[in-house]
Amino acid sequence: MCGITGFTWNSSPHSREQLTSVILRMTDTLVHRGPDDSGFWLDEHGGVALGFRRLSIIDLSPQGHQPMKSASGRFVIVFNGEIYNYTDIKRELESRGITSYRGTSDTEVMLGAFEEWGLDGALSRFNGMFAFALWDTRERLLHLGIDRLGEKPLYYGRSGNTFLFGSELKALRAYPGFAAEIDRGALALFLRHGYIPSPWSVYQGISKLEPGTYRTLRPDGVLSAPVPYWSARSAAESGCARPFTGTPEEAIENLDGLLTDSVRSRMVADVPLGAFLSGGIDSSAIVALMQKSSPRPVKTFTIGFGEDRYNEAVFAADVARHLGTDHTELYVSEADAINVIPRLPQMYDEPFADSSQIPTFLVSQLARRHVTVSLSGDGGDELFGGYTRYLWAKRVWDRFGRLPPAVRQLIAGIMRSVPSGGWNRLASSCGPIIPALNQRHLGDKIRKLARMLGASDALGVYRCLVSDWQDSESVVIGADHRHTLLDTPDSIPGLPDFRQVMMLLDSVTYLPGDILTKVDRASMAVSLESRVPLLDHRIFEFAWTLPLSLKIREGKSKWVLRQVLYKYVPPNLIERPKTGFGIPLDKWLRGPLREWAEELLDENRLSREGYLHPEPIGRKWREHLSGKHNWAPLLWDVLMFQSWLRHAEAPVERGLAAVAGD
């Protein structure tokens, strides 16, 4: 795992020393992504600078150093990630007469593939997670590309006449004179979702490269449209059109084989390796297959909390004991978790508000004390129907969708008339008598149901479920509306069941924008490489051939993945309600975080800054403090922006001369 960055120019009056100073400054911001080595490369004639920070994983020798030239000298690459099937590609290249290699890195094989098959031919062969910048010295073309599902990030855009790119925004911000102007439309998207979806970023003129695509910068400075070399939507539609016709037992065996191969390929490393283990279905399946493939106990890691409803450590310990892993757990205090919060703006670089970012960082920090690579179970929910919304949204629309809109609005109004705290007290007092009321956070669920009843169609129900601030443009001063997949019915895939539509939408929005961003930044903050076996594109494509009945069966999600897991771990260690990887944020905001939050949410401060309307935020804050409602997710969105804004207000030097010392 590494960090990459760079810039291009059409003409420059500056010396090589000045250009070197700039690329080093940009590269050094990424030292956490690559503490083991660094490098840069300048093509003064072509007008490009490439920078690299290395976390050594495969081929620890100097032969793995980047930027790296191809054998012919035509291409130069900086590359972040891993190509898991690089030995297979190397054998294919050798069969075509390409037999001379300086080292054993996947980077060198990538370059050989680009030379032999071109961009599309090479990318179609890669099985991995990656972001790269490839400079073609002959054609003076700069190609930027990322992996199929967006495991690795790549930002790009312009600062004046200069084209910039980097693994994280901090590298672009380090370019002298970078125009750090906040994009208010993107800010509204952030308040809606808790993350900023690609292709947007928090800054005007700066974009995120979308999964499964590459773009090319031509010598005249024109940037091509994104070129898709793989499409999650196409894979899903193709899979549904040509479904798996075998028996459930054959589906289980096929998935077991694919997962085993994916896990084995992600266990290749020249450094210590382990896995995150929560004791849930996804991480337990990954660890079970790792242990099956390992001659010695796999190192596993989990963190625990003192509050039972947020503590998965006891379940993880049971699974680890059964599988015989070398298990490490760490119980963290409330203070340990809260102390992470000041680091979040620097870690995430743009506003990001999935509060499980805190335990994700803590478990990454724990793992890094023992290993350099850790496998995770992310992706199982999107592929195998794991989120409760896949069940809930369909039930709600099937039950209420045929009612006249006026009737639905009336029911929703009655539900909203009772504060969340009132519903919660009712559940507490009557739950033992009326089982339907025996639910945690009943008030929050009732309020969410009331929102869903106001939707005009099934897509609107889903949009309610994945939105925090429902009308976020009204909260951001001067925000324009940004259309996403959730706003345009024509872009919704043609799949047989709306639950499948939700799963695919999550795979192309929530998964890369939230889940993978969270894991990448939290792990890279401590120089830990995280690998995600469930996101092998072969598993993605196979999962979409499976009938929905093999994923959601008798009210249970991830049926086929459970059956694979139960070959290695007994069901009694796994079967329990889904809890997620959370923290008691609602309680903390009323307690230890209250003073911090009140400072950032102060209405005079909000007015002075001029980004957010103070009134709706102040109202939510007062209602939250009173216990009338639990507005923690919405308030956390605002707090993460406010905290990031405070961090981002640090002055940025202007002009290349400021760096060069002129």
XYZ file of C-alpha atoms in Angstrom:
662
model
C 0.000 0.000 0.000
C 1.316 3.389 -0.876
C 0.549 7.009 -1.563
C 0.839 8.608 -4.998
C 0.690 12.186 -6.203
C 1.844 14.443 -8.987
C 1.191 17.380 -11.282
C 1.574 18.444 -14.892
C 2.302 21.759 -16.549
C 2.294 23.055 -20.118
C 5.111 25.517 -19.610
C 7.130 26.418 -16.553
C 9.698 29.118 -15.974
C 10.843 27.299 -12.829
C 14.005 25.322 -12.375
C 14.294 21.596 -11.730
C 15.155 22.387 -8.114
C 11.940 24.369 -7.677
C 9.816 21.651 -9.294
C 11.525 19.036 -7.138
C 10.723 21.039 -4.030
C 7.037 21.092 -4.934
C 6.703 17.379 -5.697
C 8.552 16.492 -2.498
C 6.258 18.713 -0.486
C 3.195 17.012 -1.976
C 4.667 13.551 -1.547
C 5.646 14.099 2.081
C 2.019 14.698 3.065
C 1.435 10.990 2.337
C 4.160 9.581 4.568
C 1.563 7.703 6.656
C 0.531 5.758 3.549
C 4.140 4.839 2.826
C 6.681 5.227 5.627
C 9.269 2.805 4.181
C 10.514 4.581 1.056
C 9.872 7.561 -1.187
C 10.657 8.650 -4.697
C 9.859 11.154 -7.413
C 10.315 11.509 -11.143
C 10.356 14.597 -13.350
C 9.899 14.819 -17.108
C 10.735 18.453 -17.767
C 10.198 18.080 -21.504
C 6.824 16.370 -21.091
C 5.805 18.576 -18.179
C 4.976 15.988 -15.517
C 6.089 15.265 -11.966
C 5.292 12.001 -10.180
C 5.665 11.402 -6.446
C 5.501 8.216 -4.390
C 5.526 6.993 -0.782
C 5.998 3.271 -0.221
C 4.649 0.837 2.348
C 6.705 -2.233 1.460
C 4.543 -5.366 1.205
C 5.813 -7.426 -1.771
C 9.458 -7.353 -2.933
C 10.937 -5.386 -0.051
C 14.135 -4.817 -2.031
C 15.077 -1.608 -3.865
C 13.820 -3.324 -7.044
C 10.275 -2.464 -5.923
C 11.069 1.266 -5.729
C 8.738 3.706 -7.479
C 8.290 5.668 -9.660
C 9.168 2.717 -11.904
C 10.003 2.675 -15.619
C 8.844 -0.056 -17.964
C 11.431 -2.293 -19.619
C 11.320 -0.257 -22.842
C 11.429 3.054 -20.998
C 8.177 4.180 -22.573
C 6.024 4.116 -19.420
C 6.572 5.417 -15.900
C 4.152 4.468 -13.124
C 3.263 5.342 -9.565
C 0.893 2.764 -8.146
C -1.006 2.322 -4.879
C -2.424 -1.114 -4.044
C -1.916 -4.758 -4.921
C -2.433 -6.895 -8.027
C -3.243 -10.264 -6.480
C -2.953 -12.301 -9.675
C 0.314 -10.750 -10.814
C 2.123 -14.106 -10.909
C -0.501 -15.447 -13.354
C -0.105 -12.349 -15.520
C 3.661 -12.723 -15.336
C 3.418 -16.305 -16.620
C 1.210 -15.119 -19.483
C 3.754 -12.427 -20.348
C 6.577 -14.984 -20.207
C 4.668 -17.221 -22.616
C 4.756 -14.259 -25.017
C 8.527 -13.930 -24.691
C 8.726 -11.265 -21.978
C 11.105 -12.961 -19.549
C 13.437 -10.270 -18.215
C 12.529 -8.781 -14.818
C 14.572 -6.715 -12.404
C 12.670 -7.809 -9.298
C 9.566 -9.628 -8.084
C 7.071 -6.792 -7.607
C 3.567 -6.601 -9.040
C 4.383 -3.065 -10.204
C 6.868 -4.363 -12.765
C 4.287 -6.879 -14.023
C 1.716 -4.079 -14.366
C 4.105 -2.150 -16.575
C 4.728 -5.234 -18.715
C 0.974 -5.737 -19.084
C 0.441 -2.120 -20.164
C 3.199 -2.428 -22.760
C 1.906 -5.738 -24.099
C -1.867 -5.246 -24.113
C -2.506 -1.534 -23.698
C -4.669 0.063 -21.042
C -7.922 -1.840 -21.558
C -6.273 -5.189 -22.143
C -4.166 -4.891 -19.010
C -6.935 -3.584 -16.751
C -9.262 -6.407 -17.791
C -6.637 -8.884 -16.531
C -5.914 -7.249 -13.165
C -7.490 -8.730 -10.056
C -6.705 -6.309 -7.278
C -7.167 -3.021 -5.539
C -5.299 -0.155 -7.102
C -4.989 3.460 -8.066
C -2.287 4.449 -10.530
C -0.857 7.243 -12.619
C 0.810 6.010 -15.802
C 2.902 8.418 -17.859
C 3.420 7.593 -21.539
C 6.674 9.336 -22.423
C 6.240 8.740 -26.161
C 2.681 10.042 -26.555
C 2.883 12.455 -23.588
C -0.313 11.048 -22.110
C -1.091 10.765 -18.404
C -3.488 7.939 -17.547
C -5.213 7.782 -14.158
C -7.138 4.650 -13.141
C -8.609 2.863 -10.129
C -9.905 -0.615 -9.339
C -13.329 -1.981 -10.185
C -15.116 -1.325 -6.896
C -13.219 1.704 -5.607
C -11.083 0.229 -2.840
C -8.308 2.750 -3.478
C -8.850 6.506 -3.798
C -7.604 8.962 -6.390
C -8.392 12.702 -6.438
C -7.639 14.953 -9.397
C -8.353 18.411 -10.744
C -6.834 21.762 -11.620
C -5.243 24.573 -9.718
C -4.981 27.372 -12.231
C -3.233 25.904 -15.271
C -1.763 23.003 -13.312
C -3.334 19.543 -13.269
C -2.979 17.780 -9.904
C -3.683 14.296 -8.607
C -3.129 12.395 -5.392
C -4.245 9.552 -3.127
C -5.559 12.071 -0.614
C -6.626 15.691 -0.765
C -3.819 16.764 1.542
C -1.341 16.128 -1.277
C -3.254 18.479 -3.596
C -3.600 21.073 -0.847
C 0.177 21.090 -0.515
C 0.565 22.421 -4.053
C 1.428 26.137 -3.806
C -1.539 28.353 -4.524
C -4.100 25.551 -4.355
C -7.566 27.126 -4.484
C -9.318 25.515 -1.534
C -12.825 26.757 -2.323
C -15.598 24.692 -0.753
C -18.158 23.202 -3.124
C -21.510 23.950 -1.481
C -23.391 21.459 -3.636
C -20.993 18.726 -2.525
C -21.428 19.903 1.066
C -25.196 19.380 0.730
C -24.536 15.849 -0.538
C -22.356 15.281 2.507
C -25.123 16.322 4.899
C -27.494 13.998 3.091
C -25.277 10.912 3.092
C -22.511 11.449 5.646
C -19.909 11.236 2.869
C -19.298 12.969 -0.447
C -20.000 10.548 -3.311
C -17.814 10.420 -6.389
C -17.155 12.164 -8.663
C -17.393 15.156 -6.317
C -15.100 16.299 -3.529
C -15.403 19.026 -0.929
C -13.416 21.402 -3.167
C -14.621 23.028 -6.354
C -12.763 21.765 -9.395
C -11.455 18.630 -7.651
C -12.997 15.223 -8.357
C -12.732 11.609 -7.261
C -12.099 9.035 -9.956
C -15.100 6.725 -10.189
C -14.657 2.967 -9.636
C -13.885 0.840 -12.663
C -12.772 3.767 -14.835
C -9.701 5.552 -16.115
C -9.166 9.009 -17.589
C -6.457 10.332 -19.878
C -4.888 13.793 -19.884
C -3.731 14.741 -23.374
C -0.763 16.989 -24.237
C -3.133 19.867 -25.029
C -4.462 19.708 -21.460
C -7.830 18.161 -22.362
C -8.969 15.465 -19.958
C -10.956 12.611 -21.467
C -14.341 11.552 -20.125
C -14.165 8.599 -17.713
C -13.617 5.373 -19.663
C -15.277 2.379 -17.976
C -13.346 -0.879 -18.257
C -15.744 -2.702 -15.876
C -19.218 -1.882 -14.631
C -20.929 -3.092 -11.468
C -24.283 -2.383 -13.087
C -23.440 -4.412 -16.189
C -22.154 -7.256 -14.028
C -25.378 -7.244 -11.982
C -27.693 -7.064 -15.000
C -25.731 -9.768 -16.816
C -25.804 -12.017 -13.764
C -29.553 -11.638 -13.322
C -30.119 -12.284 -17.031
C -28.073 -15.516 -16.877
C -28.798 -16.863 -13.388
C -27.074 -19.749 -11.653
C -29.042 -22.926 -12.399
C -27.369 -25.365 -10.027
C -28.621 -26.612 -6.675
C -28.205 -24.611 -3.453
C -25.499 -27.090 -2.429
C -23.609 -26.411 -5.655
C -23.937 -22.653 -5.094
C -22.447 -23.067 -1.611
C -19.533 -25.116 -2.954
C -18.856 -22.655 -5.775
C -18.870 -19.706 -3.396
C -16.627 -21.569 -0.969
C -14.129 -22.224 -3.761
C -14.131 -18.640 -5.010
C -13.784 -17.225 -1.508
C -10.998 -19.632 -0.627
C -9.046 -18.615 -3.722
C -9.676 -14.927 -3.070
C -8.528 -15.201 0.535
C -5.401 -17.188 -0.388
C -4.380 -14.659 -3.013
C -4.768 -11.858 -0.453
C -2.579 -13.691 2.059
C 0.492 -13.260 -0.162
C 2.839 -10.799 1.548
C 6.472 -10.485 2.554
C 5.433 -8.915 5.876
C 3.305 -10.075 8.875
C -0.387 -10.495 8.086
C -3.616 -10.840 10.081
C -7.338 -10.046 10.029
C -10.000 -7.950 11.710
C -12.501 -10.195 13.511
C -15.819 -8.916 14.846
C -17.445 -12.314 15.263
C -20.040 -11.472 12.594
C -20.742 -13.465 9.448
C -18.414 -11.655 7.034
C -15.250 -11.330 9.109
C -15.709 -14.822 10.589
C -15.973 -16.322 7.089
C -12.775 -14.565 5.997
C -10.874 -15.674 9.091
C -12.154 -19.247 8.789
C -10.869 -19.489 5.218
C -7.588 -17.853 6.191
C -7.120 -20.415 8.941
C -7.975 -23.231 6.518
C -5.201 -21.986 4.223
C -2.591 -21.262 6.904
C -0.171 -23.757 8.485
C -0.099 -21.703 11.697
C -2.619 -19.715 13.733
C -3.810 -16.594 11.943
C -3.424 -13.355 13.885
C -6.842 -11.804 14.558
C -7.787 -8.508 16.184
C -10.835 -6.990 17.777
C -11.644 -4.169 20.164
C -14.233 -4.207 22.892
C -16.323 -1.584 24.684
C -17.638 -1.617 28.220
C -21.203 -1.033 27.034
C -22.725 -4.417 26.143
C -24.861 -3.325 23.195
C -21.775 -2.011 21.357
C -19.398 -4.784 22.410
C -18.664 -7.508 19.855
C -15.419 -8.643 21.473
C -17.018 -11.536 23.347
C -18.453 -12.960 20.098
C -15.150 -12.515 18.280
C -13.324 -14.319 21.100
C -15.678 -17.308 20.791
C -15.077 -17.556 17.034
C -11.312 -17.116 17.470
C -11.253 -19.856 20.116
C -13.149 -22.252 17.874
C -10.900 -21.586 14.856
C -7.696 -21.574 16.920
C -6.442 -18.161 15.844
C -3.777 -16.126 17.597
C -6.295 -13.620 18.920
C -5.647 -10.165 20.356
C -8.398 -8.076 21.868
C -8.249 -4.669 23.446
C -10.979 -3.116 25.535
C -11.025 0.630 25.009
C -12.540 3.193 27.314
C -14.911 5.986 26.431
C -11.966 8.372 26.754
C -9.848 6.270 24.348
C -12.541 6.530 21.687
C -13.255 10.210 22.233
C -9.552 11.033 21.990
C -9.625 9.886 18.353
C -12.056 12.635 17.344
C -9.497 15.480 17.030
C -7.530 13.322 14.556
C -10.456 12.693 12.196
C -10.191 15.842 10.009
C -6.530 15.163 9.235
C -7.232 11.472 8.725
C -10.148 11.854 6.306
C -9.129 15.102 4.565
C -12.702 15.999 3.697
C -15.872 15.849 5.784
C -16.753 12.232 6.617
C -19.379 11.274 9.182
C -19.716 7.516 9.606
C -19.116 7.389 13.369
C -17.806 3.820 13.111
C -14.690 5.549 11.766
C -13.627 5.746 15.426
C -13.632 2.001 16.270
C -12.266 1.260 12.785
C -9.256 3.438 13.540
C -8.809 1.858 16.969
C -8.829 -1.710 15.645
C -6.430 -0.674 12.856
C -4.126 0.859 15.438
C -4.247 -2.359 17.460
C -3.522 -4.546 14.430
C -0.595 -2.381 13.296
C 1.281 -3.155 16.504
C 1.547 -6.752 15.272
C 1.101 -6.867 11.470
C 1.458 -4.739 8.340
C -1.455 -6.257 6.384
C -4.948 -7.062 7.665
C -7.868 -8.671 5.842
C -11.415 -7.428 6.467
C -14.927 -8.719 5.791
C -16.353 -5.625 4.103
C -18.656 -6.060 1.121
C -20.747 -8.990 2.333
C -23.829 -6.912 3.099
C -24.016 -5.367 -0.368
C -23.384 -8.656 -2.198
C -25.530 -11.007 -0.137
C -28.386 -8.836 1.134
C -27.159 -8.157 4.654
C -28.603 -4.743 5.480
C -31.939 -4.697 7.277
C -33.161 -2.016 4.864
C -33.358 -4.638 2.121
C -36.064 -6.366 4.134
C -37.656 -3.301 5.680
C -38.045 -1.092 2.600
C -39.795 -3.794 0.581
C -42.142 -4.641 3.428
C -43.079 -1.002 3.944
C -43.768 -0.322 0.274
C -45.627 -3.596 -0.235
C -47.822 -2.798 2.757
C -48.378 0.938 2.378
C -47.485 1.784 -1.222
C -51.012 1.191 -2.539
C -52.582 3.590 -0.045
C -53.501 7.054 -1.345
C -50.743 9.608 -0.637
C -53.080 11.594 1.644
C -53.679 8.553 3.824
C -49.958 7.799 4.040
C -49.266 11.402 5.033
C -51.933 11.208 7.747
C -50.398 8.063 9.218
C -46.936 9.641 9.026
C -48.195 12.747 10.840
C -49.583 10.664 13.688
C -46.262 8.838 14.007
C -44.292 12.096 14.051
C -46.561 13.613 16.707
C -45.028 11.353 19.347
C -41.387 12.274 20.126
C -38.746 9.591 19.748
C -38.255 9.583 23.505
C -41.940 8.795 23.986
C -41.786 5.774 21.684
C -38.636 4.571 23.462
C -40.319 4.828 26.865
C -43.313 2.942 25.513
C -41.028 0.187 24.221
C -39.250 0.010 27.585
C -42.464 -0.270 29.615
C -44.571 -2.400 27.265
C -41.959 -4.457 25.428
C -42.257 -7.485 27.730
C -46.052 -7.405 27.262
C -46.277 -6.397 23.588
C -43.334 -8.089 21.763
C -43.770 -5.867 18.676
C -42.643 -2.921 20.786
C -39.605 -4.704 22.161
C -37.075 -2.949 19.889
C -33.981 -0.905 20.612
C -34.233 2.696 19.379
C -37.933 2.182 18.549
C -38.497 5.946 18.345
C -35.820 6.368 15.683
C -37.327 3.538 13.647
C -40.839 4.988 13.904
C -39.569 8.394 12.764
C -37.768 6.769 9.829
C -40.924 4.853 8.926
C -42.897 8.114 8.948
C -40.427 9.600 6.440
C -40.737 6.559 4.215
C -44.525 6.856 4.108
C -44.140 10.227 2.424
C -42.241 8.717 -0.520
C -43.874 8.661 -3.939
C -42.319 5.366 -5.055
C -40.048 2.540 -3.907
C -36.926 4.486 -4.899
C -38.098 7.307 -2.647
C -38.372 4.835 0.237
C -34.758 3.795 -0.320
C -33.679 7.429 -0.624
C -35.218 8.137 2.781
C -33.364 5.213 4.318
C -29.939 6.322 3.073
C -30.366 10.041 3.792
C -29.644 11.880 7.043
C -30.722 15.467 6.293
C -33.614 14.812 3.914
C -33.585 18.335 2.451
C -29.903 19.079 2.833
C -29.845 21.891 0.252
C -32.021 23.947 2.605
C -29.379 23.634 5.339
C -26.393 24.697 3.213
C -26.329 28.376 2.299
C -26.147 28.825 -1.482
C -26.131 25.102 -2.307
C -27.138 23.911 -5.747
C -28.702 20.497 -6.236
C -26.396 17.715 -7.430
C -28.070 14.861 -9.241
C -27.036 11.384 -8.180
C -28.191 7.893 -9.091
C -30.833 8.245 -6.392
C -32.465 11.210 -8.148
C -32.750 9.899 -11.685
C -35.031 6.872 -12.231
C -33.651 6.383 -15.751
C -30.271 5.493 -14.282
C -31.718 2.802 -12.011
C -30.671 -0.647 -13.205
C -33.148 -3.050 -14.719
C -33.185 -5.781 -12.078
C -36.034 -8.165 -11.241
C -36.569 -7.202 -7.578
C -36.276 -3.847 -5.831
C -34.156 -5.424 -3.096
C -31.603 -6.154 -5.796
C -31.817 -2.553 -6.959
C -31.005 -1.387 -3.430
C -28.090 -3.823 -3.180
C -26.583 -2.566 -6.432
C -27.125 1.089 -5.552
C -25.350 0.480 -2.254
C -22.499 -1.235 -4.125
C -21.849 1.786 -6.342
C -22.549 4.559 -3.794
C -22.416 3.633 -0.112
C -19.749 0.935 -0.444
C -17.026 3.053 -2.126
C -18.148 6.392 -0.681
C -18.520 5.322 2.928
C -17.342 1.803 3.807
C -14.181 1.617 1.695
C -13.253 5.239 2.395
C -13.613 4.622 6.117
C -11.387 1.538 6.053
C -8.768 3.000 3.715
C -8.210 6.208 5.693
C -8.397 4.585 9.139
C -5.936 1.820 8.243
C -3.600 4.045 6.249
C -3.462 6.542 9.110
C -1.406 3.918 10.964
C 0.394 2.572 7.850
C -1.659 -0.642 7.775
C -2.704 -2.240 4.487
C -6.304 -3.498 4.517
C -7.411 -6.098 1.962
C -11.022 -7.035 1.179
C -11.441 -10.610 -0.182
C -15.218 -10.376 -0.654
C -14.679 -7.639 -3.263
C -12.811 -9.862 -5.671
C -14.661 -9.063 -8.904
C -15.155 -12.788 -9.597
C -17.136 -13.078 -6.348
C -19.125 -9.958 -7.227
C -20.014 -11.378 -10.638
C -20.884 -14.816 -9.239
C -23.007 -13.340 -6.438
C -25.135 -11.526 -9.009
C -25.942 -14.802 -10.785
C -27.431 -16.215 -7.588
C -31.199 -16.030 -7.159
C -32.326 -13.681 -4.413
C -33.751 -16.720 -2.598
C -30.175 -17.897 -1.949
C -29.325 -14.576 -0.316
C -32.478 -13.720 1.634
C -34.373 -16.758 2.902
C -37.061 -17.036 5.578
C -36.358 -13.514 6.784
C -32.597 -14.136 7.133
C -29.980 -12.354 5.117
C -26.764 -13.689 3.559
C -28.090 -17.269 3.515
C -25.543 -18.697 1.062
C -22.616 -16.966 2.806
C -23.846 -18.299 6.148
C -23.834 -21.833 4.762
C -20.208 -21.442 3.686
C -19.317 -20.167 7.147
C -21.181 -22.979 8.914
C -18.826 -25.495 7.313
C -16.155 -24.074 9.620
C -17.957 -22.380 12.520
C -21.114 -23.701 14.264
C -24.226 -21.543 13.862
C -24.655 -21.008 17.603
C -21.491 -18.866 17.609
C -22.851 -16.634 14.844
C -26.634 -16.458 15.072
C -27.560 -13.219 16.823
C -29.114 -9.869 15.854
C -26.976 -7.643 13.610
C -25.327 -4.918 15.718
C -22.925 -3.065 13.446
C -19.659 -1.472 14.507
C -20.936 1.488 16.441
C -20.485 3.784 19.417
C -23.054 5.348 21.801
C -22.911 8.649 19.940
C -26.320 9.891 21.101
C -25.267 9.469 24.729
C -21.837 11.026 24.226
C -23.300 14.147 22.617
C -25.425 14.706 25.711
C -22.464 13.945 27.981
C -18.690 14.058 27.448
C -18.889 15.593 23.951
C -21.445 18.253 24.806
C -19.035 21.132 25.400
C -17.063 20.340 22.229
C -20.268 20.078 20.209
C -21.807 23.271 21.580
C -18.744 25.254 20.566
C -18.890 23.956 16.988
C -22.689 24.299 16.729
C -22.843 27.795 18.202
C -25.315 29.740 16.064
C -23.175 32.883 15.997
C -20.245 30.811 14.780
C -22.354 29.208 12.037
C -23.627 32.614 10.924
C -20.124 34.050 10.844
C -18.722 31.173 8.777
C -21.562 31.440 6.267
C -21.878 27.835 5.129
C -24.797 26.458 7.171
C -28.125 27.921 8.259
C -28.040 28.043 12.079
C -31.781 27.681 12.753
C -32.463 24.045 11.747
C -29.196 22.915 13.310
C -29.882 24.729 16.579
C -33.362 23.234 16.713
C -32.049 19.696 16.240
C -29.396 20.258 18.903
C -31.913 21.466 21.503
C -34.285 18.584 20.763
C -31.442 16.115 21.066
C -30.271 17.507 24.397
C -33.824 17.374 25.768
C -34.165 13.702 24.856
C -37.179 14.459 22.680
C -35.405 13.024 19.624
C -32.166 11.244 18.828
C -30.630 13.478 16.159
C -27.101 12.104 16.651
C -26.516 11.054 12.994
C -27.586 14.468 11.639
C -25.644 16.362 14.279
C -22.548 14.227 13.670
C -22.685 15.239 9.988
C -22.609 18.908 10.969
C -19.957 18.383 13.638
C -17.666 16.541 11.241
C -17.952 19.395 8.744
C -17.354 21.992 11.449
C -14.384 20.093 12.823
C -12.966 19.648 9.323
C -13.520 23.338 8.548
C -11.546 24.360 11.603
C -8.700 22.107 10.471
C -8.907 23.296 6.846
C -8.637 26.956 7.787
C -4.897 26.559 8.254
C -3.201 28.960 5.828
C -1.979 27.673 2.484
C 1.186 29.217 0.995
C 0.770 30.936 -2.320
C 2.939 30.671 -5.364
C 5.633 28.266 -6.450
C 8.241 30.700 -5.231
C 7.014 30.274 -1.658
C 8.104 26.634 -1.765
C 11.188 27.144 -3.856
C 12.509 29.842 -1.545
C 12.499 32.686 -4.072
